[in-house]
Each structure stands twice: as C-alpha cells, then as structure tokens.
Coordinates of C-alpha atoms in Angstrom, one line a residue:
X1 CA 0.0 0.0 0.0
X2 CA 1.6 3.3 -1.1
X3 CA 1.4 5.8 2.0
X4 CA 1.0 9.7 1.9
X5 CA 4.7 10.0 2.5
X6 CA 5.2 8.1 -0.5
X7 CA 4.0 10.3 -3.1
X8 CA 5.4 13.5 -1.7
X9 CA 8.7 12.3 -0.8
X10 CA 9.0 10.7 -4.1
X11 CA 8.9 13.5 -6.4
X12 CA 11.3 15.2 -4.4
X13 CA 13.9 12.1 -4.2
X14 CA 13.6 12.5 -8.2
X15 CA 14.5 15.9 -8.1
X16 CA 17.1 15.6 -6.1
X17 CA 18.6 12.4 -8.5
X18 CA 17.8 14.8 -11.3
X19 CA 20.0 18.1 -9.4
X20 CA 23.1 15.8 -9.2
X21 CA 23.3 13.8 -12.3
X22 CA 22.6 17.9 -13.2
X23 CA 25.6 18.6 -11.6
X24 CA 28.0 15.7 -12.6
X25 CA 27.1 16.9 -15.9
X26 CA 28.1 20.8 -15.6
X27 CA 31.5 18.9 -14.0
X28 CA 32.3 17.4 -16.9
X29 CA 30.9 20.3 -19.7
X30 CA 33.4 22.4 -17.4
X31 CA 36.5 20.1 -17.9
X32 CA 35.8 19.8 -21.9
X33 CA 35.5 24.2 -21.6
X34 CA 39.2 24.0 -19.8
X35 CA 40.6 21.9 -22.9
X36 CA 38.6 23.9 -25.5
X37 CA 40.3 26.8 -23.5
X38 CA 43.8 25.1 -23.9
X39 CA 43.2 24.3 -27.4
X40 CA 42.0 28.2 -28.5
X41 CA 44.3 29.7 -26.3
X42 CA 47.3 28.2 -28.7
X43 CA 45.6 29.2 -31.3
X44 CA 45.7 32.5 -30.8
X45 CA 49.2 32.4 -29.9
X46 CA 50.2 30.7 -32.7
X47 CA 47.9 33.4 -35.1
X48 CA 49.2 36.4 -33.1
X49 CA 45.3 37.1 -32.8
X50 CA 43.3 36.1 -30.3
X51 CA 40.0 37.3 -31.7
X52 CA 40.5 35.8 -35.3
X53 CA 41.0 32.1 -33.6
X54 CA 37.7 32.8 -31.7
X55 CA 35.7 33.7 -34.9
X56 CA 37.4 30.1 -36.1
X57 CA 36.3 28.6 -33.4
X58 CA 32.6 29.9 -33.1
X59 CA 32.7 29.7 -37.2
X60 CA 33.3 26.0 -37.3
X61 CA 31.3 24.8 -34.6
X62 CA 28.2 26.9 -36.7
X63 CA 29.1 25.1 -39.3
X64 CA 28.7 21.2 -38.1
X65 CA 25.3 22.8 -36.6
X66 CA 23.9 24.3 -39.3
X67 CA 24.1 20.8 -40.6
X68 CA 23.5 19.1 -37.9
X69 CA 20.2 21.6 -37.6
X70 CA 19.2 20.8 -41.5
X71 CA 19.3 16.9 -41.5
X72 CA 17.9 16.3 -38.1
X73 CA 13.7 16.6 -37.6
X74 CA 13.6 17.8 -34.4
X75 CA 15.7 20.5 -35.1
X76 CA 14.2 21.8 -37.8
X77 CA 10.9 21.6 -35.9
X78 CA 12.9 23.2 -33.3
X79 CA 13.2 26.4 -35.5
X80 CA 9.6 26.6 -36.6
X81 CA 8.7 27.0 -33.4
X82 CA 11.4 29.4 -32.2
X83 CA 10.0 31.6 -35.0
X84 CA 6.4 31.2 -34.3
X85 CA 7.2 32.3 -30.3
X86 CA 9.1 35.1 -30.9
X87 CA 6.9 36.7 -33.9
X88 CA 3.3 35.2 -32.0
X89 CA 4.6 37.8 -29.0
X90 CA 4.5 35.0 -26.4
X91 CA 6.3 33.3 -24.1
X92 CA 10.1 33.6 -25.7
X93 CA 11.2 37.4 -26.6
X94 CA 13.6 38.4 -29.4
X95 CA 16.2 38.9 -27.1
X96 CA 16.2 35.8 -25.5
X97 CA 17.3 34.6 -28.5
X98 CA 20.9 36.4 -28.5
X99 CA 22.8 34.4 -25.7
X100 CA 25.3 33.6 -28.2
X101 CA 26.6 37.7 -27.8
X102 CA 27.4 37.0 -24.4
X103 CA 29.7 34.6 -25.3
X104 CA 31.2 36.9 -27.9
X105 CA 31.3 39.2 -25.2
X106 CA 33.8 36.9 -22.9
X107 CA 36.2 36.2 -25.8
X108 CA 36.8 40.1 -26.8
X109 CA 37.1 40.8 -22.9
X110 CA 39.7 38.3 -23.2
X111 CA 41.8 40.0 -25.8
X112 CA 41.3 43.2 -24.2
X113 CA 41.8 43.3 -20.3
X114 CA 43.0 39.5 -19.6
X115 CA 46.9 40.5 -20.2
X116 CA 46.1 44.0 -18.4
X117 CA 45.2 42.4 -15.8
X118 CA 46.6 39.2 -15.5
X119 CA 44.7 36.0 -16.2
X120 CA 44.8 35.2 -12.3
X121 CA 42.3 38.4 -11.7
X122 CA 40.4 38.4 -15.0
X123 CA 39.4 34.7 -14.2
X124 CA 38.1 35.5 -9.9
X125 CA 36.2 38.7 -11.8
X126 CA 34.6 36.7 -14.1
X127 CA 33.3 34.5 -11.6
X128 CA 32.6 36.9 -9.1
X129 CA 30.0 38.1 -11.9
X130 CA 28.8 34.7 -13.0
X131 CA 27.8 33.1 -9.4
X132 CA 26.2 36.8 -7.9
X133 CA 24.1 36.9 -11.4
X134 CA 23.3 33.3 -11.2
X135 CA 21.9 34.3 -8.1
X136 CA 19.9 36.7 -9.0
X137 CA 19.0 34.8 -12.8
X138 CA 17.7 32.0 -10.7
X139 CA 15.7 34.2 -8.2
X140 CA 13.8 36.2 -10.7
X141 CA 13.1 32.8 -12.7
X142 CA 14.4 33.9 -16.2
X143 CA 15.8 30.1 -16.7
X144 CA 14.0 27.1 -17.8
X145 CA 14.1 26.0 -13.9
X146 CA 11.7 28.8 -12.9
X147 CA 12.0 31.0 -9.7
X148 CA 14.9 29.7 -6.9
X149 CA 15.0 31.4 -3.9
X150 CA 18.4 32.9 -2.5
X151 CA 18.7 30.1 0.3
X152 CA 21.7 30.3 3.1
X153 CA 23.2 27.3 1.4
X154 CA 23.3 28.5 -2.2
X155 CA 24.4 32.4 -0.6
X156 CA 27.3 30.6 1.1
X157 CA 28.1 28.0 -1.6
X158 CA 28.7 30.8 -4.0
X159 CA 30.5 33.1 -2.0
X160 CA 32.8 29.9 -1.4
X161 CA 33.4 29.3 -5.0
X162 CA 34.7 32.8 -5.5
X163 CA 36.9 32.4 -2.4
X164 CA 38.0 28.7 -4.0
X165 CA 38.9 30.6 -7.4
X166 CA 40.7 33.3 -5.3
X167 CA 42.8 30.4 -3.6
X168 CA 43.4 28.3 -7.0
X169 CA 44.9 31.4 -8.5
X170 CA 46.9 32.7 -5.4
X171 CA 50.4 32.2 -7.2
X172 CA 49.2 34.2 -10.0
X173 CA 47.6 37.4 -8.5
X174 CA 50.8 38.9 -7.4
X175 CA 51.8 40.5 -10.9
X176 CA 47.8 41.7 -11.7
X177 CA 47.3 45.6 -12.1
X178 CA 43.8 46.5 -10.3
X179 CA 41.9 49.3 -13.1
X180 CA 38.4 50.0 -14.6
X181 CA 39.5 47.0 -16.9
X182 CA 37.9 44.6 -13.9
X183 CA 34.7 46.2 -15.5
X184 CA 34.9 44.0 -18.3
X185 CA 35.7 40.6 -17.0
X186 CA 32.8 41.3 -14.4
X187 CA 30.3 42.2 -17.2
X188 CA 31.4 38.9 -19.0
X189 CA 30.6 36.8 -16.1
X190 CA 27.1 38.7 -15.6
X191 CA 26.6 37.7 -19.1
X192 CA 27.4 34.2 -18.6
X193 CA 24.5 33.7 -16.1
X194 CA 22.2 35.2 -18.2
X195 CA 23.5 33.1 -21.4
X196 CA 22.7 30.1 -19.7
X197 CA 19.1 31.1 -18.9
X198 CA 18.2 31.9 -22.1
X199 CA 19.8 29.7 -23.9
X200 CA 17.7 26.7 -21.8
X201 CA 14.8 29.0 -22.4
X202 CA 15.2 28.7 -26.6
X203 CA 15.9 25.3 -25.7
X204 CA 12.4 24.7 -23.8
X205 CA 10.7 26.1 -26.6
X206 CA 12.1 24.8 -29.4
X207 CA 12.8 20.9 -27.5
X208 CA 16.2 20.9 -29.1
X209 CA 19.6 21.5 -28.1
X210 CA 20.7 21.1 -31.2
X211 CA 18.9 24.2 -32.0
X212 CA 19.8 26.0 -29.2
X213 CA 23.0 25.4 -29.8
X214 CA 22.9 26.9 -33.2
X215 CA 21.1 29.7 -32.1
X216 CA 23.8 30.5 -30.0
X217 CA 26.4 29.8 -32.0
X218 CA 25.3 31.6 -35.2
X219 CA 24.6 35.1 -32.6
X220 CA 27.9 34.8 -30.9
X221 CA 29.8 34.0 -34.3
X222 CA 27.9 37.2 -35.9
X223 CA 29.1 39.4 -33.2
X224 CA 32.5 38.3 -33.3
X225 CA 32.6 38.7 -36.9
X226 CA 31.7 42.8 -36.5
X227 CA 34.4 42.8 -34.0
X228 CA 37.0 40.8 -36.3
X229 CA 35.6 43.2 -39.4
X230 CA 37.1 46.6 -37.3
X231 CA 40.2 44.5 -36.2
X232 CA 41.0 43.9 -40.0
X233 CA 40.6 47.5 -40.7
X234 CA 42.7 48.7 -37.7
X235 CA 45.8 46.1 -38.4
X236 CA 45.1 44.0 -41.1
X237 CA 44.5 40.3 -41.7
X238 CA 46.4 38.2 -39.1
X239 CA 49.2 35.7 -40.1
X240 CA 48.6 32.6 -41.7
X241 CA 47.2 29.5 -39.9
X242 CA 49.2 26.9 -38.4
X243 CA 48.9 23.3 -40.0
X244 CA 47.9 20.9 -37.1
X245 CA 44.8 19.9 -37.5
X246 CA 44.4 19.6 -33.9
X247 CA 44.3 22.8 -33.6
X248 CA 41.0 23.6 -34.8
X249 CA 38.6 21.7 -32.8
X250 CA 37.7 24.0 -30.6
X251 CA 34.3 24.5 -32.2
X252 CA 33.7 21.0 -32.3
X253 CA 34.5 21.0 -28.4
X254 CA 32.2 24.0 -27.9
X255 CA 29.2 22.3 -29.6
X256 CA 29.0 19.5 -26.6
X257 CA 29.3 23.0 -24.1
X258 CA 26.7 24.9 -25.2
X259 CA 24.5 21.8 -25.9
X260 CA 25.6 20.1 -22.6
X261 CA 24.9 24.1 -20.4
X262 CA 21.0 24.3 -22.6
X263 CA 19.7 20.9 -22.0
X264 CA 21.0 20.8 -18.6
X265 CA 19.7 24.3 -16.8
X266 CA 16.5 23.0 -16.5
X267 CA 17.5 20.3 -14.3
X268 CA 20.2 22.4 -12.4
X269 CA 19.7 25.9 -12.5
X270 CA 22.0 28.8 -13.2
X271 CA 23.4 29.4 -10.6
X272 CA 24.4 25.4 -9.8
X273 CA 25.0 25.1 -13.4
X274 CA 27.6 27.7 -13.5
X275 CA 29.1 26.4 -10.2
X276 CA 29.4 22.4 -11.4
X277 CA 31.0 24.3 -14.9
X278 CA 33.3 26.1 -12.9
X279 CA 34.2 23.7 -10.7
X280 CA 35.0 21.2 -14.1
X281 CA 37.1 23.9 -15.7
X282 CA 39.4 23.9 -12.2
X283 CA 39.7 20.3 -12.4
X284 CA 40.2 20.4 -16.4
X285 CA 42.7 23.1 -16.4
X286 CA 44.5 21.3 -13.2
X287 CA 44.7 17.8 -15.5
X288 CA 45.6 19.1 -18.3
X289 CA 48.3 21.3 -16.3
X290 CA 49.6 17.6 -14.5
X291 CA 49.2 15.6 -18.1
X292 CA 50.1 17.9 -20.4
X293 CA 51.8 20.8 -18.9
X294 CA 53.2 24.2 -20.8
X295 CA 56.8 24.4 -21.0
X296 CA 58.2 26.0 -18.0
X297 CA 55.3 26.3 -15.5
X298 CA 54.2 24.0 -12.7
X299 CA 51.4 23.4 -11.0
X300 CA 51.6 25.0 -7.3
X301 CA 49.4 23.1 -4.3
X302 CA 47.3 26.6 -4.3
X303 CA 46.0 25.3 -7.4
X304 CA 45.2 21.8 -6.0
X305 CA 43.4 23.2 -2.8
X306 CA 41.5 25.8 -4.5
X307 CA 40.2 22.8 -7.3
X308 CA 38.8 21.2 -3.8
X309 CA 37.5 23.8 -2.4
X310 CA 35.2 24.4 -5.3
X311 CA 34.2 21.1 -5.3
X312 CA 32.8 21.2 -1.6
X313 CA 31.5 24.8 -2.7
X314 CA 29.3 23.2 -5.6
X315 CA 28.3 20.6 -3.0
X316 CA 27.0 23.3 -0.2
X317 CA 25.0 25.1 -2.7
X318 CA 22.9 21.9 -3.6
X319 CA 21.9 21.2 -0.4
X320 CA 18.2 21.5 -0.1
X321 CA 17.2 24.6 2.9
X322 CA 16.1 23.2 6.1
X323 CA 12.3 22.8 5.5
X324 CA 9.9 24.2 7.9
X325 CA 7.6 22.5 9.6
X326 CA 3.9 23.7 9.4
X327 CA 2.1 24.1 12.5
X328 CA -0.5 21.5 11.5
X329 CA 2.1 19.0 11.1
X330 CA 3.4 18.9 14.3
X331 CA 2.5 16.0 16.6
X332 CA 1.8 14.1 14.2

C-alpha cells in the first residue's frame, strides 16, 4: 500500500537524483571548456590574434550545426517554433534569443583586459559576476528551472566558489594591475548567467539543443565577426594559420558545451549550473596542467586546494534549505 509520505517524498527524491546527475554533468561540460580553453588559447598564440581564432572557433562549430540543424527533424521543428514564439509575442522574446553575444562578449574581454590584468584576476572577476548573477537569474526565474529562492546554502556555496577561485589562483595574482578593466571581466561573467538562462529558455521552446546550440552559436559567431571586421581595418588580416589539424577543434568541443549548459539548466539551474562548470574547468585546467603541462610552469598546491574547495563549494549550494515544519504538522 503506497502511503501519503510516499508520493510526496517521491517526487522530491527525483529531483534531487535529477539536481546531481545535473551537476555531474556541468562537471564534466566544465572540464571539456578547460581543454577547449587550452586548445583556442594556442591558437591565438600561434595566429598572433586572439580574436581571429575565436571567430574560427565559433565559425566551425556553426558550421557542423547548421548541418546538424538541416538533416535532423527535431531540429528543424525546433526552429519553426522558435520563430512562431518570438513573432506570436509569447512566451520567448527576441532577445532571449541572442545568448550567443554573451559569449562573444567573454572572448573580446579576453583579448582586451586579460593580459592587463593578468589571467589570475580576469578569471576571480569573471566568476565573481557569473555566481552573484546566477543568483539573481535564478531568483527572478528567467531560466527554464523557474524561480529559486536565495537560500543560506546557495548564498554561502557561492561566496565559497569565489573564495575557491581566489585560492586556486593565489600564485598568479601577485603580478595583476587592479583598473576599470575589472569592469569588463565582471560584465562577462554577468553575461554568462544570463547566457545560460536563455539559452535553456530557446531550448524549452524549441525541445532541441541542437537548435539551441545553433542559435547560440550563429549570434555569438555574428558578433564576433563585427568585432573581427574593425580589427581587419585597424591592423590588417592576421598571419597565416598553423597546419595541425588539432588545432581547430575548438568549435567542435564547444558544440557538446553549449548543448551540454541548454539541456542541462533546467534540471540544475543557473546558478548550480555555473558552479558544477566552474568547478569542471578547475579540475580540467588542473589535469591538463599535470598531463600535459606548458613548458616552464608547474602546478603549485594553491591550485590543488582551491580545485577542492570548489568542489565542496558546488556541494553546499545543492543542499536543499532546512524545511519548515507547518504548525499542523506537528505531533503528528
């Protein structure tokens, strides 16, 4: 015989399954960012242009989904209905529909305030803006996962992950000039929250990531493409490509991010999502620093400690708030 209990503790064990697969996910989306990372970071060294590898990057990866978005069903459904929304005036806006920007938005920060800076203090802005938007994304319910309240343990785990970042990137900070240039990494990390919600939102309406993913990756590759247009005009076309091949799978990488971040908000959130992502590109950067490390630098135990620290950050924040009892309950 199936008790009251039953069914109401039920739907919330499922939930709760649901939140940390959520998580595991965002874990590992995080650790393939921290080798797309690796991979267009060479790039860009290699081109002398930082912005010209991202539009290579963004550009491919629109590409495969364009295809991708032509042969499959669902995704061509998807965009019917994407276009029906946002002309019908209903539940998805026009401007829910330009995630892709934010991203855009990160990599020119990056060329422009991450060597002014330092990468150590561009990377604790950035997600000083990313986990105190998530906050607030997730509290006015503009994600796919509808309104989260601001509860003590998601407050706390997210002040922890900034201190965890702070820690992981000790070594580095003591070369980073302070200027209005943090303005720009913080504004990318705002961005980032609100990329995620939207994007899960097109991805609710449309029920693809596929298309999502194309959405995003066709706004973002348009924006850096304007950017790229008044670089060429400034200083002309960059130097030629380098041949390995290896090289240019960034996009390909970043198609299993964005699609892994859309069809996974729902389940997570933003904020949580952004925290798991976080804590994965730590733990990527970390392997790839141990496996396959750049010549001359090591990996110092700040790193190591501030990679755990997130992870018991990530794992405050999903614990549920202590419920309260109602008064009718009690004595029971």
């Amino acid at each position: 015989m199936t008790t009251r209990a039953d069914t109401t503790t039920t739907p919330s064990r499922t939930h709760s399954l649901r939140k940390v697969l959520g998580l595991a996910g965002a874990t590992a989306v995080g650790v393939l960012l921290a080798l797309q990372s690796r991979i267009n970071g060479t790039l860009g060294v290699r081109m002398h242009d930082g912005i010209a590898a991202a539009v290579i990057s963004f550009g491919s990866g629109l590409v495969v989904l364009v295809v991708c978005t032509a042969v499959l069903p669902k995704a061509r459904n998807g965009v019917r209905r994407v276009v029906a929304e946002v002309r019908s005036g209903g539940g998805l806006r026009w401007w829910q529909c330009l995630g892709g920007v934010c991203g855009g938005y990160l990599v020119i920060s990056q060329g422009t305030a991450a060597i002014e800076l330092g990468v150590a203090l561009f990377t604790v802005t950035v997600v000083a803006g990313q986990v105190s938007s998530g906050l607030l994304v997730d509290r006015l319910g503009l994600g796919p996962a509808g309104p989260q309240p601001v509860t003590f343990p998601r407050a706390l785990g997210a002040g922890l992950a900034v201190v965890a970042v702070l820690v992981a990137v000790s070594a580095k900070l003591g070369t980073a000039q302070a200027s209005w240039l943090v303005l720009l990494p913080l504004f990318a990390g705002i961005g980032l929250a609100w990329q995620a919600a939207v994007n899960g939102r097109v991805q609710q309406t449309s029920r693809s990531s596929v298309m999502a993913a194309t959405l995003n990756f066709g706004t973002g590759t348009l924006a850096l493409l304007v950017v790229f247009a008044v670089e060429v005009a400034l200083r002309g076309l960059p130097q030629s490509a380098p041949p390995e091949p290896w090289l240019y799978i960034g996009g390909f990488l970043g198609i299993f991010v964005i699609g892994g971040a859309v069809a996974l908000v729902r389940h997570t959130g933003v904020l949580l999502l952004s925290m798991g992502m976080i804590a994965g590109q730590l733990l990527g950067a970390l392997l790839l620093d141990l496996l396959a490390p750049v010549p001359g630098q090591t990996v110092p135990m700040s790193t190591v400690a501030g990679v755990g620290l997130t992870l018991v950050a990530v794992c405050i924040a999903a614990l549920p708030d202590r419920a309260v009892r109602r008064p009718r309950d009690l004595g029971r």
